[in-house]
Structure formats: C-alpha cells, structure tokens
Amino acid sequence: MLISPLFLAAAISSLRVASADGSALVARQGTELPGPLTDPRVTSMLADIPGFGPLPNVTDVVTNATLPVDDIQADILVGMRKKKERFYFFKINNATLFKAGLHNTVVAEITSVKKILTVSTQPQVAVNLAFSQAGLTKLGKTDNLNDTVFSAGQAADANFLGDPGTNGWEPTFVATSSLHGVILLASDTTTLIDTQVAHLEAVWGSSITKLYELQGAIRPGAEEGHEMFGYKDGIAQPAVFGFNLVPYPGQLAVPAGIILTGEAGDTVTRPSWTKDGSFMAFRKLRQYVPEFNNFVVSNAPPVANKTTAESIAIFGSRLVGRWKSGAPIDKTPLVDDPVMAADPYQNNNFDFFHLLSNFTSDQSHCPFAAHIRKTRPRDDLPTGALNTIMRAGIPYGPEPSNSELTNGATTQDRGLAFVAYQSQIAQGFQFLQHSWANTPTFVPGKNVQPGFDPIIGANAGNDRWAVGTDIANPTGNLTFPVFIKSNGGEYFFVPSISAIRDTLSV
Ligand code: HEM
Ligand SMILES: *[C@@H]1O[C@H](CO)[C@@H](O)[C@H](O)[C@H]1NC(C)=O
Ligand SMILES: *[C@@H]1O[C@H](CO)[C@@H](O)[C@H](O)[C@H]1NC(C)=O
Ligand SMILES: *[C@@H]1O[C@H](CO)[C@@H](O)[C@H](O)[C@H]1NC(C)=O
Ligand SMILES: *[C@@H]1O[C@H](CO)[C@@H](O)[C@H](O)[C@H]1NC(C)=O
Ligand SMILES: *[C@@H]1O[C@H](CO)[C@@H](O)[C@H](O)[C@H]1NC(C)=O
C-alpha cells in the first residue's frame, strides 16, 4: 500500500486539531482513510457504456476549459456512468463537531470533476456532499440562495410535481426538518463503499445520524446502462460550455450557468460562495416493471407488416421515443438500429421535423408525448429552450424475479434513484416534470393535445392519457395506468469544494 497524500493530510490535520481542541481529537483518532481506499486505481470506477461517448479528455479540459474542474464536485458533470452508488441521507446532531470532521478530514476526500476524468487520479470511492436548506441552516448559513423551490424543500413541492401529496413517500423525505444532507458514494464495489462509509462514520462519530440510505447499481450483463423498463438511459445530456468542448451532433449545448450556479448564463444573484455549485433534485422513483411489460404487450396495436413481437417493441419505443437499444425512433421508427444507438455522433443527431410531413399532425416518427420529446421538445419549440438538467441517477433494487414477471405483479422495490443537476430548480427538474411531462396541452401548436408523458407524467396518482402512441392512428387517445410511483425525495445544494472548505465547515 502506498502512503498517499490524503493519508498524510488526514494525519497532519489531526495533529493540528490536537493542539487546538483536545476533545475533538478523541473523536477523530484512527480516522485516517483506511488502506484499501488510498490505493491508486488501475481500472475505472465508471462504466464505459456504448452510446454515451467518453468523458472529455482531462488534458484538453485543463488546457482549454474555463471551468475550475478541480473545484466542482464530480457528479455534477459526469452523468449516468457509475457502477455502484450509495445515497447516504443524514442528520447533523452537532454542527461544531460535524464541521471539524468535514474541515479537517472529509473535505480532502471530496472528489472533483478533474479527478474523475482519468483512471489514475480516480479515488477508490468517489465522495460528493450536498446539503438541504435545513442542513445549511443547521450549519449556521442563513444566506438566501435565491432558489425558493430549494429553500421550501421537496415535500412542499409534492402536489405541484404531480405526486398524490407525500402519500407513498419514504418517511425521511417527509420529515424534512431533520434531513440535512446527503453523501454520494460511487465506486465499482459495494465493499469499497462500505469501507468509505465506516471511515466517514468514524470521522463524524455522533455528530451525524444516518436517516436512510439507498444503494444503486448499474444493471448486469446486457442490461448495463439500461433503466429497469429495459431502455438505455443517459444518452442525451446537455453539453456544458467550458467542459464538453466539442458537443456531439444534436446535443443541446448550454452555457455553464444553466447547470452551475454563478457561471455565465445563471441569471440569479446569489452569495459569492455559491459559485460553481449546483442544485440537485433527488427522487426515489419506484418502477413497476412486470406491470409495465404487460401493459405494453396487451395494448400494442398491430403494425402493418410486423410480427406481434415487433409491434410490441414498436409500441414500447413510442412511449419512450427510443428503442431499448437507445436508437431514436425519430430516425428509425419501424426497426431498431443498434449501430446507431451505440454511436454518439448519430444517436442524438435529430430533431422532430421531417420534410414533406405536417409538423402539426405527423406522429409517424415520434409521438408528441414520448418521454424524450416531452422532456426535450427540440424544434417543437420554435425559439428553443434552455430548460434542461444534467441527469446523474442510477437504477436501484434487484432485477425482476421470474415469479414477478410470471405473475405480472411487482413484489420487490426497484426503480430509479433519479438525480438531476441545474442552477435553478424551477427552470430545470421542476419545470420538466410540472410544465412539460404533466401538462397535457404541452407541446402547443399541434392538431391534438399530446397528453401526459406516458413514462413519467404524473396526475396526482391517477391514470394518465396520451395521444399518438398508435403509429396508425395519430389522434387515438390511450389511458395509461401508473408505472412509476414517487417515493419522494429532497432538493440539495452541491457546493464547490472550496466553499465547503472555506465557508461551510468553518
Ligand atoms: C423512472 C423514471 C424514469 C425513467 C425510466 C426514464 C427513462 C428515460 C429514458 C429511457 C430516456 C432515453 C435515453 C436518454 O436520452 O438518456 C430518458 C431521457 C430523458 N429523461 Fe428520463 N426517465 C425517468 C425519469 C425522468 C425524470 C423524472 C425526468 C425529468 C423530470 C427525466 C428527464 C429526461 C430527459 C431530459 C431525457 C433526455 C431527453 C433528450 O434530451 O432527448 N426523466 N429517460
Ligand atoms: C488526452 O489528450 C492528450 C493530448 O492530446 C493525450 O496525450 C492523452 O493521451 C489523452 N488522454 C486520454 C485519456 O485520452
Ligand atoms: C485545446 O487547445 C489546444 C491548444 O490550443 C488545441 O490544439 C486543441 O485542439 C484544443 N482541444 C479542444 C478539444 O478544443
Ligand atoms: C458539540 O460538541 C462540542 C464538542 O464536543 C461540545 O462542546 C458542544 O457542547 C456540543 N454542542 C451541542 C449543541 O451538543
Ligand atoms: C435573486 O436574484 C435576482 C436576479 O438577479 C435579484 O434581482 C434578487 O435581488 C435576488 N434576491 C436575493 C435575495 O438575492
Ligand atoms: C383523452 O382521454 C382523456 C380521458 O378519457 C380525456 O380526459 C382527454 O381529454 C382526452 N384527450 C383528447 C385529446 O381527446
């Protein structure tokens, strides 16, 4: 084992604390980063998923980029590539002790964007840290972050998001006054994550209490990179100026301030220490996979010259807007194209307009209500829109069992640990969910109301409807039961590493 700089930093800071505060030292004795976690990495902690395209080259980013990638927390710009990820939700019992552990030990272990880009600089476990409004208040930070959706908390937003109030929510997300923060821990094994958690719990001792945790994992084998319904997820992400230096064709290129607070393009005035942070929307979205599968099988209209199995696959793809492979149906509506799906130069390179077809009525390529069209209408909005999010979620829960699939009934808890980053929640996650996915009149200007997003559209727990899912009947109106139930979540602020070190932990 190598003695890493992190180890030395931890040891030195413990000494420093010893002279300042003898009692605090007791809490942190033996809390150096444990051996296995200081070993350099030889294999990446991130999955290499066909169709995502590699992360930017670190040399190019450091040479050419304008963002301080060594100060921005990694998850904000990395996307849905993690192999294992744990969400550790906690309460702060003693802010003084919590800050001491954070300042003297943990802040040096928080993983930056820069570190995650190269295997040799990746830690064994990537650690990111975020605070709720209640958490910032607990730390004595009463500054107004100027995001009312964040400061009110997600429970207050439940009805607006289309949830049936907080019915069905995890209790931790309802009792918002004690949910102060979340630690994100990503690695390639849960054993390494366990070791990192034990270390953090030793550092913080009784100053924090774990309230709830959720273990996410990339799905096994051929399902790698696919969400629980079986569709490749995480393909379309915005390209952030100053980081994604060369956007792929069809990527939505946005000023960094759409995702990062205080960067160019963020129109809101906030305290200076919030620069290069991001607001994180976390949602536990439980998916009913056998029920979804059976609905798709039972409701798939026959498509001319296609087998039953092909008609079923076409119908499913029309709900998402992509085939299970990830190939966009706008480009290939009647047959899957795995080669296109795996090619980042092709798999986003489309809009919804087609020559010689009527833009107000043509749903033969992609239905107006399809998930990817609702959440990114592309040229359906003539002036475009910068309402977007960086998605960084991961599936959680076991694979569907044979008995669940045979009986057509979910008995186990599985779904998506949904994470979205943005500089303004009201322009990002909340907007996409409320104003687009849940609003039947969106997108306007068509000859019919599109209806709800059949995947995520939410109607206070009631059935939803959408038109155009039958390729042969563009005005046909179908009712969809609920396939995804919200178990709630919270809004967090993900500060820059320097803000944690210099402002939040002192
Ligand atoms: C369990 C819940 C969800 C599932 C199963 C799901 C599934 C998918 C899939 C399969 C794709 C296509 C692949 C891709 O482009 O990455 C996608 C894209 C997308 N989803 Fe979701 N999603 C879920 C929740 C959400 C939520 C809650 C939002 C936001 C409110 C959202 C926003 C988006 C966006 C913005 C895209 C990319 C659209 C584009 O730029 O073309 N998703 N999702
Ligand atoms: C990044 O680019 C540099 C300079 O072009 C090159 O030497 C290096 O091998 C690249 N790194 C990776 C990981 O591709
Ligand atoms: C980064 O800058 C170098 C030197 O100016 C240039 O050769 C290279 O093409 C740039 N790379 C990108 C991705 O912009
Ligand atoms: C927090 O811990 C410190 C150090 O042990 C102690 O002096 C202080 O009283 C504690 N504060 C609270 C509110 O318990
Ligand atoms: C919030 O940002 C807006 C837009 O810059 C600004 O007008 C307003 O004064 C800010 N409010 C606070 C409390 O900082
Ligand atoms: C589709 O059906 C639903 C429920 O029956 C109804 O509320 C909605 O208005 C219909 N939409 C259209 C465009 O006909």
mmCIF file of N, CA, C and O in Angstrom, residues 423-505:
data_model
loop_
_atom_site.group_PDB
_atom_site.id
_atom_site.type_symbol
_atom_site.label_atom_id
_atom_site.label_comp_id
_atom_site.label_asym_id
_atom_site.label_seq_id
_atom_site.Cartn_x
_atom_site.Cartn_y
_atom_site.Cartn_z
ATOM 1 N N SER A 423 -28.960 24.900 -12.258
ATOM 2 C CA SER A 423 -28.679 26.100 -11.464
ATOM 3 C C SER A 423 -29.955 26.704 -10.883
ATOM 4 O O SER A 423 -29.884 27.500 -9.946
ATOM 5 N N GLN A 424 -31.110 26.361 -11.448
ATOM 6 C CA GLN A 424 -32.393 26.848 -10.918
ATOM 7 C C GLN A 424 -33.401 25.708 -11.035
ATOM 8 O O GLN A 424 -33.736 25.297 -12.160
ATOM 9 N N ILE A 425 -33.883 25.225 -9.895
ATOM 10 C CA ILE A 425 -34.767 24.056 -9.934
ATOM 11 C C ILE A 425 -36.049 24.371 -10.700
ATOM 12 O O ILE A 425 -36.582 23.535 -11.429
ATOM 13 N N ALA A 426 -36.525 25.613 -10.571
ATOM 14 C CA ALA A 426 -37.778 25.989 -11.239
ATOM 15 C C ALA A 426 -37.631 26.028 -12.753
ATOM 16 O O ALA A 426 -38.636 26.025 -13.478
ATOM 17 N N GLN A 427 -36.407 26.104 -13.260
ATOM 18 C CA GLN A 427 -36.178 26.081 -14.703
ATOM 19 C C GLN A 427 -35.706 24.710 -15.169
ATOM 20 O O GLN A 427 -35.585 24.477 -16.375
ATOM 21 N N GLY A 428 -35.393 23.836 -14.234
ATOM 22 C CA GLY A 428 -34.843 22.526 -14.563
ATOM 23 C C GLY A 428 -35.825 21.419 -14.241
ATOM 24 O O GLY A 428 -36.901 21.345 -14.831
ATOM 25 N N PHE A 429 -35.459 20.567 -13.262
ATOM 26 C CA PHE A 429 -36.290 19.410 -12.945
ATOM 27 C C PHE A 429 -37.756 19.757 -12.755
ATOM 28 O O PHE A 429 -38.646 19.140 -13.353
ATOM 29 N N GLN A 430 -38.047 20.776 -11.931
ATOM 30 C CA GLN A 430 -39.447 21.083 -11.625
ATOM 31 C C GLN A 430 -40.209 21.476 -12.893
ATOM 32 O O GLN A 430 -41.362 21.101 -13.095
ATOM 33 N N PHE A 431 -39.538 22.218 -13.753
ATOM 34 C CA PHE A 431 -40.162 22.674 -14.998
ATOM 35 C C PHE A 431 -40.457 21.491 -15.925
ATOM 36 O O PHE A 431 -41.553 21.368 -16.487
ATOM 37 N N LEU A 432 -39.478 20.618 -16.086
ATOM 38 C CA LEU A 432 -39.653 19.466 -16.970
ATOM 39 C C LEU A 432 -40.783 18.568 -16.469
ATOM 40 O O LEU A 432 -41.588 18.064 -17.254
ATOM 41 N N GLN A 433 -40.830 18.364 -15.134
ATOM 42 C CA GLN A 433 -41.850 17.476 -14.578
ATOM 43 C C GLN A 433 -43.230 18.143 -14.651
ATOM 44 O O GLN A 433 -44.182 17.553 -15.165
ATOM 45 N N HIS A 434 -43.331 19.365 -14.131
ATOM 46 C CA HIS A 434 -44.644 20.010 -13.995
ATOM 47 C C HIS A 434 -45.159 20.570 -15.325
ATOM 48 O O HIS A 434 -46.282 20.287 -15.735
ATOM 49 N N SER A 435 -44.349 21.390 -15.956
ATOM 50 C CA SER A 435 -44.858 22.168 -17.086
ATOM 51 C C SER A 435 -44.817 21.403 -18.404
ATOM 52 O O SER A 435 -45.542 21.751 -19.335
ATOM 53 N N TRP A 436 -43.983 20.391 -18.462
ATOM 54 C CA TRP A 436 -43.897 19.628 -19.707
ATOM 55 C C TRP A 436 -44.515 18.225 -19.559
ATOM 56 O O TRP A 436 -45.530 17.942 -20.179
ATOM 57 N N ALA A 437 -43.919 17.371 -18.714
ATOM 58 C CA ALA A 437 -44.377 15.973 -18.651
ATOM 59 C C ALA A 437 -45.818 15.856 -18.161
ATOM 60 O O ALA A 437 -46.579 15.014 -18.643
ATOM 61 N N ASN A 438 -46.197 16.689 -17.193
ATOM 62 C CA ASN A 438 -47.527 16.567 -16.574
ATOM 63 C C ASN A 438 -48.590 17.431 -17.238
ATOM 64 O O ASN A 438 -49.734 17.426 -16.786
ATOM 65 N N THR A 439 -48.232 18.206 -18.237
ATOM 66 C CA THR A 439 -49.171 19.171 -18.815
ATOM 67 C C THR A 439 -49.661 18.678 -20.175
ATOM 68 O O THR A 439 -48.908 18.714 -21.158
ATOM 69 N N PRO A 440 -50.932 18.220 -20.245
ATOM 70 C CA PRO A 440 -51.425 17.610 -21.490
ATOM 71 C C PRO A 440 -51.384 18.543 -22.691
ATOM 72 O O PRO A 440 -51.233 18.074 -23.823
ATOM 73 N N THR A 441 -51.516 19.869 -22.479
ATOM 74 C CA THR A 441 -51.508 20.786 -23.619
ATOM 75 C C THR A 441 -50.107 21.022 -24.173
ATOM 76 O O THR A 441 -49.958 21.666 -25.211
ATOM 77 N N PHE A 442 -49.097 20.511 -23.472
ATOM 78 C CA PHE A 442 -47.729 20.715 -23.947
ATOM 79 C C PHE A 442 -47.323 19.523 -24.827
ATOM 80 O O PHE A 442 -47.527 18.395 -24.434
ATOM 81 N N VAL A 443 -46.788 19.736 -25.981
ATOM 82 C CA VAL A 443 -46.319 20.958 -26.567
ATOM 83 C C VAL A 443 -47.478 21.606 -27.349
ATOM 84 O O VAL A 443 -48.236 20.897 -28.014
ATOM 85 N N PRO A 444 -47.627 22.935 -27.274
ATOM 86 C CA PRO A 444 -48.723 23.582 -28.002
ATOM 87 C C PRO A 444 -48.461 23.610 -29.507
ATOM 88 O O PRO A 444 -47.370 23.291 -29.963
ATOM 89 N N GLY A 445 -49.510 23.999 -30.226
ATOM 90 C CA GLY A 445 -49.343 24.200 -31.666
ATOM 91 C C GLY A 445 -49.560 22.945 -32.488
ATOM 92 O O GLY A 445 -49.314 22.941 -33.696
ATOM 93 N N LYS A 446 -50.004 21.861 -31.863
ATOM 94 C CA LYS A 446 -50.280 20.642 -32.617
ATOM 95 C C LYS A 446 -51.788 20.534 -32.865
ATOM 96 O O LYS A 446 -52.588 21.241 -32.233
ATOM 97 N N ASN A 447 -52.170 19.618 -33.734
ATOM 98 C CA ASN A 447 -53.589 19.499 -34.056
ATOM 99 C C ASN A 447 -54.379 18.769 -32.970
ATOM 100 O O ASN A 447 -55.596 18.781 -32.972
ATOM 101 N N VAL A 448 -53.667 18.093 -32.061
ATOM 102 C CA VAL A 448 -54.310 17.471 -30.890
ATOM 103 C C VAL A 448 -53.490 17.837 -29.668
ATOM 104 O O VAL A 448 -52.299 18.142 -29.771
ATOM 105 N N GLN A 449 -54.140 17.744 -28.501
ATOM 106 C CA GLN A 449 -53.354 17.856 -27.269
ATOM 107 C C GLN A 449 -52.530 16.578 -27.124
ATOM 108 O O GLN A 449 -53.089 15.485 -27.194
ATOM 109 N N PRO A 450 -51.234 16.707 -26.883
ATOM 110 C CA PRO A 450 -50.419 15.492 -26.778
ATOM 111 C C PRO A 450 -50.784 14.605 -25.591
ATOM 112 O O PRO A 450 -50.706 13.384 -25.675
ATOM 113 N N GLY A 451 -51.142 15.206 -24.450
ATOM 114 C CA GLY A 451 -51.422 14.403 -23.251
ATOM 115 C C GLY A 451 -50.227 14.372 -22.317
ATOM 116 O O GLY A 451 -49.339 15.238 -22.373
ATOM 117 N N PHE A 452 -50.214 13.370 -21.439
ATOM 118 C CA PHE A 452 -49.142 13.229 -20.456
ATOM 119 C C PHE A 452 -47.968 12.463 -21.067
ATOM 120 O O PHE A 452 -48.156 11.632 -21.972
ATOM 121 N N ASP A 453 -46.785 12.684 -20.553
ATOM 122 C CA ASP A 453 -45.651 11.803 -20.823
ATOM 123 C C ASP A 453 -46.020 10.431 -20.251
ATOM 124 O O ASP A 453 -46.247 10.305 -19.046
ATOM 125 N N PRO A 454 -46.160 9.395 -21.113
ATOM 126 C CA PRO A 454 -46.646 8.106 -20.593
ATOM 127 C C PRO A 454 -45.666 7.418 -19.640
ATOM 128 O O PRO A 454 -46.067 6.510 -18.906
ATOM 129 N N ILE A 455 -44.398 7.833 -19.636
ATOM 130 C CA ILE A 455 -43.438 7.251 -18.694
ATOM 131 C C ILE A 455 -43.521 8.003 -17.366
ATOM 132 O O ILE A 455 -43.914 7.423 -16.355
ATOM 133 N N ILE A 456 -43.195 9.282 -17.346
ATOM 134 C CA ILE A 456 -43.072 9.988 -16.051
ATOM 135 C C ILE A 456 -44.210 10.959 -15.767
ATOM 136 O O ILE A 456 -44.264 11.510 -14.675
ATOM 137 N N GLY A 457 -45.091 11.194 -16.725
ATOM 138 C CA GLY A 457 -46.187 12.143 -16.489
ATOM 139 C C GLY A 457 -46.964 11.725 -15.245
ATOM 140 O O GLY A 457 -47.304 10.557 -15.097
ATOM 141 N N ALA A 458 -47.248 12.687 -14.375
ATOM 142 C CA ALA A 458 -47.884 12.356 -13.095
ATOM 143 C C ALA A 458 -49.142 13.174 -12.929
ATOM 144 O O ALA A 458 -49.183 14.363 -13.241
ATOM 145 N N ASN A 459 -50.183 12.509 -12.408
ATOM 146 C CA ASN A 459 -51.528 13.094 -12.341
ATOM 147 C C ASN A 459 -52.106 12.826 -10.954
ATOM 148 O O ASN A 459 -53.164 12.230 -10.820
ATOM 149 N N ALA A 460 -51.346 13.199 -9.924
ATOM 150 C CA ALA A 460 -51.780 13.020 -8.530
ATOM 151 C C ALA A 460 -52.119 11.562 -8.229
ATOM 152 O O ALA A 460 -53.047 11.272 -7.472
ATOM 153 N N GLY A 461 -51.369 10.636 -8.837
ATOM 154 C CA GLY A 461 -51.576 9.214 -8.553
ATOM 155 C C GLY A 461 -52.646 8.563 -9.414
ATOM 156 O O GLY A 461 -52.843 7.346 -9.342
ATOM 157 N N ASN A 462 -53.330 9.374 -10.257
ATOM 158 C CA ASN A 462 -54.385 8.814 -11.121
ATOM 159 C C ASN A 462 -53.811 8.405 -12.475
ATOM 160 O O ASN A 462 -52.685 8.755 -12.821
ATOM 161 N N ASP A 463 -54.652 7.684 -13.249
ATOM 162 C CA ASP A 463 -54.272 7.326 -14.615
ATOM 163 C C ASP A 463 -53.914 8.574 -15.411
ATOM 164 O O ASP A 463 -54.357 9.677 -15.099
ATOM 165 N N ARG A 464 -53.139 8.361 -16.450
ATOM 166 C CA ARG A 464 -52.779 9.439 -17.383
ATOM 167 C C ARG A 464 -53.268 9.063 -18.777
ATOM 168 O O ARG A 464 -53.631 7.909 -19.006
ATOM 169 N N TRP A 465 -53.221 9.975 -19.721
ATOM 170 C CA TRP A 465 -53.591 9.649 -21.102
ATOM 171 C C TRP A 465 -52.606 10.320 -22.048
ATOM 172 O O TRP A 465 -51.946 11.309 -21.691
ATOM 173 N N ALA A 466 -52.503 9.760 -23.242
ATOM 174 C CA ALA A 466 -51.660 10.359 -24.281
ATOM 175 C C ALA A 466 -52.210 9.964 -25.637
ATOM 176 O O ALA A 466 -52.789 8.876 -25.788
ATOM 177 N N VAL A 467 -52.037 10.842 -26.600
ATOM 178 C CA VAL A 467 -52.453 10.510 -27.962
ATOM 179 C C VAL A 467 -51.229 10.174 -28.810
ATOM 180 O O VAL A 467 -50.098 10.524 -28.466
ATOM 181 N N GLY A 468 -51.482 9.454 -29.903
ATOM 182 C CA GLY A 468 -50.438 9.256 -30.908
ATOM 183 C C GLY A 468 -49.504 8.096 -30.639
ATOM 184 O O GLY A 468 -48.526 7.925 -31.366
ATOM 185 N N THR A 469 -49.801 7.287 -29.629
ATOM 186 C CA THR A 469 -48.890 6.173 -29.379
ATOM 187 C C THR A 469 -49.109 5.036 -30.378
ATOM 188 O O THR A 469 -48.242 4.187 -30.545
ATOM 189 N N ASP A 470 -50.288 5.023 -31.039
ATOM 190 C CA ASP A 470 -50.548 4.062 -32.124
ATOM 191 C C ASP A 470 -50.082 4.695 -33.429
ATOM 192 O O ASP A 470 -50.618 5.725 -33.857
ATOM 193 N N ILE A 471 -49.115 4.076 -34.034
ATOM 194 C CA ILE A 471 -48.496 4.680 -35.230
ATOM 195 C C ILE A 471 -49.519 4.867 -36.355
ATOM 196 O O ILE A 471 -49.389 5.776 -37.174
ATOM 197 N N ALA A 472 -50.584 4.047 -36.359
ATOM 198 C CA ALA A 472 -51.566 4.112 -37.439
ATOM 199 C C ALA A 472 -52.711 5.080 -37.129
ATOM 200 O O ALA A 472 -53.566 5.313 -37.965
ATOM 201 N N ASN A 473 -52.746 5.599 -35.903
ATOM 202 C CA ASN A 473 -53.884 6.432 -35.505
ATOM 203 C C ASN A 473 -53.389 7.627 -34.695
ATOM 204 O O ASN A 473 -53.408 7.621 -33.471
ATOM 205 N N PRO A 474 -52.945 8.675 -35.402
ATOM 206 C CA PRO A 474 -52.277 9.792 -34.723
ATOM 207 C C PRO A 474 -53.169 10.575 -33.766
ATOM 208 O O PRO A 474 -52.646 11.337 -32.957
ATOM 209 N N THR A 475 -54.496 10.385 -33.830
ATOM 210 C CA THR A 475 -55.340 11.071 -32.852
ATOM 211 C C THR A 475 -55.906 10.097 -31.814
ATOM 212 O O THR A 475 -56.689 10.497 -30.958
ATOM 213 N N GLY A 476 -55.518 8.840 -31.900
ATOM 214 C CA GLY A 476 -56.007 7.842 -30.929
ATOM 215 C C GLY A 476 -55.540 8.198 -29.524
ATOM 216 O O GLY A 476 -54.397 8.576 -29.302
ATOM 217 N N ASN A 477 -56.447 8.049 -28.570
ATOM 218 C CA ASN A 477 -56.226 8.514 -27.189
ATOM 219 C C ASN A 477 -56.198 7.288 -26.282
ATOM 220 O O ASN A 477 -57.170 6.541 -26.214
ATOM 221 N N LEU A 478 -55.113 7.072 -25.588
ATOM 222 C CA LEU A 478 -54.974 5.869 -24.766
ATOM 223 C C LEU A 478 -54.765 6.258 -23.304
ATOM 224 O O LEU A 478 -54.063 7.230 -23.005
ATOM 225 N N THR A 479 -55.372 5.481 -22.407
ATOM 226 C CA THR A 479 -55.211 5.719 -20.972
ATOM 227 C C THR A 479 -54.102 4.819 -20.427
ATOM 228 O O THR A 479 -54.042 3.634 -20.759
ATOM 229 N N PHE A 480 -53.246 5.419 -19.622
ATOM 230 C CA PHE A 480 -52.106 4.698 -19.055
ATOM 231 C C PHE A 480 -52.221 4.638 -17.541
ATOM 232 O O PHE A 480 -52.356 5.676 -16.891
ATOM 233 N N PRO A 481 -52.138 3.425 -16.969
ATOM 234 C CA PRO A 481 -52.045 3.353 -15.508
ATOM 235 C C PRO A 481 -50.689 3.881 -15.054
ATOM 236 O O PRO A 481 -49.832 4.200 -15.875
ATOM 237 N N VAL A 482 -50.505 3.965 -13.769
ATOM 238 C CA VAL A 482 -49.244 4.468 -13.218
ATOM 239 C C VAL A 482 -48.212 3.331 -13.200
ATOM 240 O O VAL A 482 -48.473 2.279 -12.632
ATOM 241 N N PHE A 483 -47.087 3.543 -13.860
ATOM 242 C CA PHE A 483 -45.998 2.556 -13.847
ATOM 243 C C PHE A 483 -44.868 2.972 -12.921
ATOM 244 O O PHE A 483 -43.958 2.205 -12.667
ATOM 245 N N ILE A 484 -44.870 4.250 -12.534
ATOM 246 C CA ILE A 484 -43.790 4.775 -11.699
ATOM 247 C C ILE A 484 -44.432 5.499 -10.532
ATOM 248 O O ILE A 484 -45.260 6.392 -10.750
ATOM 249 N N LYS A 485 -44.093 5.109 -9.324
ATOM 250 C CA LYS A 485 -44.603 5.819 -8.153
ATOM 251 C C LYS A 485 -43.460 6.562 -7.480
ATOM 252 O O LYS A 485 -42.402 5.983 -7.241
ATOM 253 N N SER A 486 -43.713 7.820 -7.180
ATOM 254 C CA SER A 486 -42.708 8.592 -6.470
ATOM 255 C C SER A 486 -42.682 8.194 -5.007
ATOM 256 O O SER A 486 -43.717 8.174 -4.350
ATOM 257 N N ASN A 487 -41.494 7.849 -4.537
ATOM 258 C CA ASN A 487 -41.295 7.662 -3.094
ATOM 259 C C ASN A 487 -40.702 8.930 -2.483
ATOM 260 O O ASN A 487 -40.121 8.899 -1.403
ATOM 261 N N GLY A 488 -40.789 10.018 -3.227
ATOM 262 C CA GLY A 488 -40.345 11.311 -2.708
ATOM 263 C C GLY A 488 -38.861 11.543 -2.865
ATOM 264 O O GLY A 488 -38.149 10.782 -3.534
ATOM 265 N N GLY A 489 -38.416 12.611 -2.256
ATOM 266 C CA GLY A 489 -37.006 12.983 -2.370
ATOM 267 C C GLY A 489 -36.786 14.326 -1.706
ATOM 268 O O GLY A 489 -37.622 14.785 -0.909
ATOM 269 N N GLU A 490 -35.676 14.937 -2.047
ATOM 270 C CA GLU A 490 -35.371 16.249 -1.471
ATOM 271 C C GLU A 490 -34.543 17.038 -2.479
ATOM 272 O O GLU A 490 -33.968 16.470 -3.421
ATOM 273 N N TYR A 491 -34.524 18.350 -2.279
ATOM 274 C CA TYR A 491 -33.643 19.226 -3.048
ATOM 275 C C TYR A 491 -32.424 19.560 -2.202
ATOM 276 O O TYR A 491 -32.553 19.845 -1.004
ATOM 277 N N PHE A 492 -31.258 19.519 -2.831
ATOM 278 C CA PHE A 492 -29.998 19.776 -2.133
ATOM 279 C C PHE A 492 -29.179 20.802 -2.906
ATOM 280 O O PHE A 492 -29.353 20.958 -4.116
ATOM 281 N N PHE A 493 -28.254 21.442 -2.193
ATOM 282 C CA PHE A 493 -27.258 22.278 -2.860
ATOM 283 C C PHE A 493 -25.911 21.577 -2.769
ATOM 284 O O PHE A 493 -25.517 21.105 -1.695
ATOM 285 N N VAL A 494 -25.234 21.495 -3.909
ATOM 286 C CA VAL A 494 -23.947 20.802 -4.008
ATOM 287 C C VAL A 494 -22.875 21.879 -4.158
ATOM 288 O O VAL A 494 -22.625 22.360 -5.266
ATOM 289 N N PRO A 495 -22.256 22.303 -3.072
ATOM 290 C CA PRO A 495 -21.324 23.437 -3.165
ATOM 291 C C PRO A 495 -20.019 23.050 -3.853
ATOM 292 O O PRO A 495 -19.701 21.866 -3.982
ATOM 293 N N SER A 496 -19.255 24.063 -4.254
ATOM 294 C CA SER A 496 -17.895 23.780 -4.715
ATOM 295 C C SER A 496 -17.090 23.264 -3.527
ATOM 296 O O SER A 496 -17.447 23.473 -2.359
ATOM 297 N N ILE A 497 -15.998 22.589 -3.818
ATOM 298 C CA ILE A 497 -15.172 22.019 -2.748
ATOM 299 C C ILE A 497 -14.565 23.140 -1.906
ATOM 300 O O ILE A 497 -14.507 23.058 -0.668
ATOM 301 N N SER A 498 -14.164 24.235 -2.573
ATOM 302 C CA SER A 498 -13.584 25.339 -1.788
ATOM 303 C C SER A 498 -14.625 25.991 -0.891
ATOM 304 O O SER A 498 -14.296 26.463 0.207
ATOM 305 N N ALA A 499 -15.885 26.036 -1.330
ATOM 306 C CA ALA A 499 -16.925 26.605 -0.470
ATOM 307 C C ALA A 499 -17.143 25.736 0.764
ATOM 308 O O ALA A 499 -17.370 26.241 1.864
ATOM 309 N N ILE A 500 -17.046 24.431 0.587
ATOM 310 C CA ILE A 500 -17.186 23.538 1.747
ATOM 311 C C ILE A 500 -16.017 23.785 2.709
ATOM 312 O O ILE A 500 -16.204 23.911 3.923
ATOM 313 N N ARG A 501 -14.821 23.905 2.141
ATOM 314 C CA ARG A 501 -13.627 24.063 2.976
ATOM 315 C C ARG A 501 -13.590 25.427 3.670
ATOM 316 O O ARG A 501 -13.340 25.525 4.875
ATOM 317 N N ASP A 502 -13.876 26.488 2.909
ATOM 318 C CA ASP A 502 -13.611 27.838 3.434
ATOM 319 C C ASP A 502 -14.840 28.515 4.040
ATOM 320 O O ASP A 502 -14.693 29.501 4.763
ATOM 321 N N THR A 503 -16.022 28.050 3.700
ATOM 322 C CA THR A 503 -17.233 28.749 4.147
ATOM 323 C C THR A 503 -18.136 27.871 5.005
ATOM 324 O O THR A 503 -18.581 28.296 6.064
ATOM 325 N N LEU A 504 -18.396 26.650 4.570
ATOM 326 C CA LEU A 504 -19.427 25.853 5.249
ATOM 327 C C LEU A 504 -18.884 25.048 6.424
ATOM 328 O O LEU A 504 -19.662 24.608 7.274
ATOM 329 N N SER A 505 -17.574 24.829 6.482
ATOM 330 C CA SER A 505 -17.046 23.971 7.554
ATOM 331 C C SER A 505 -16.237 24.766 8.576
ATOM 332 O O SER A 505 -15.518 24.185 9.386
#
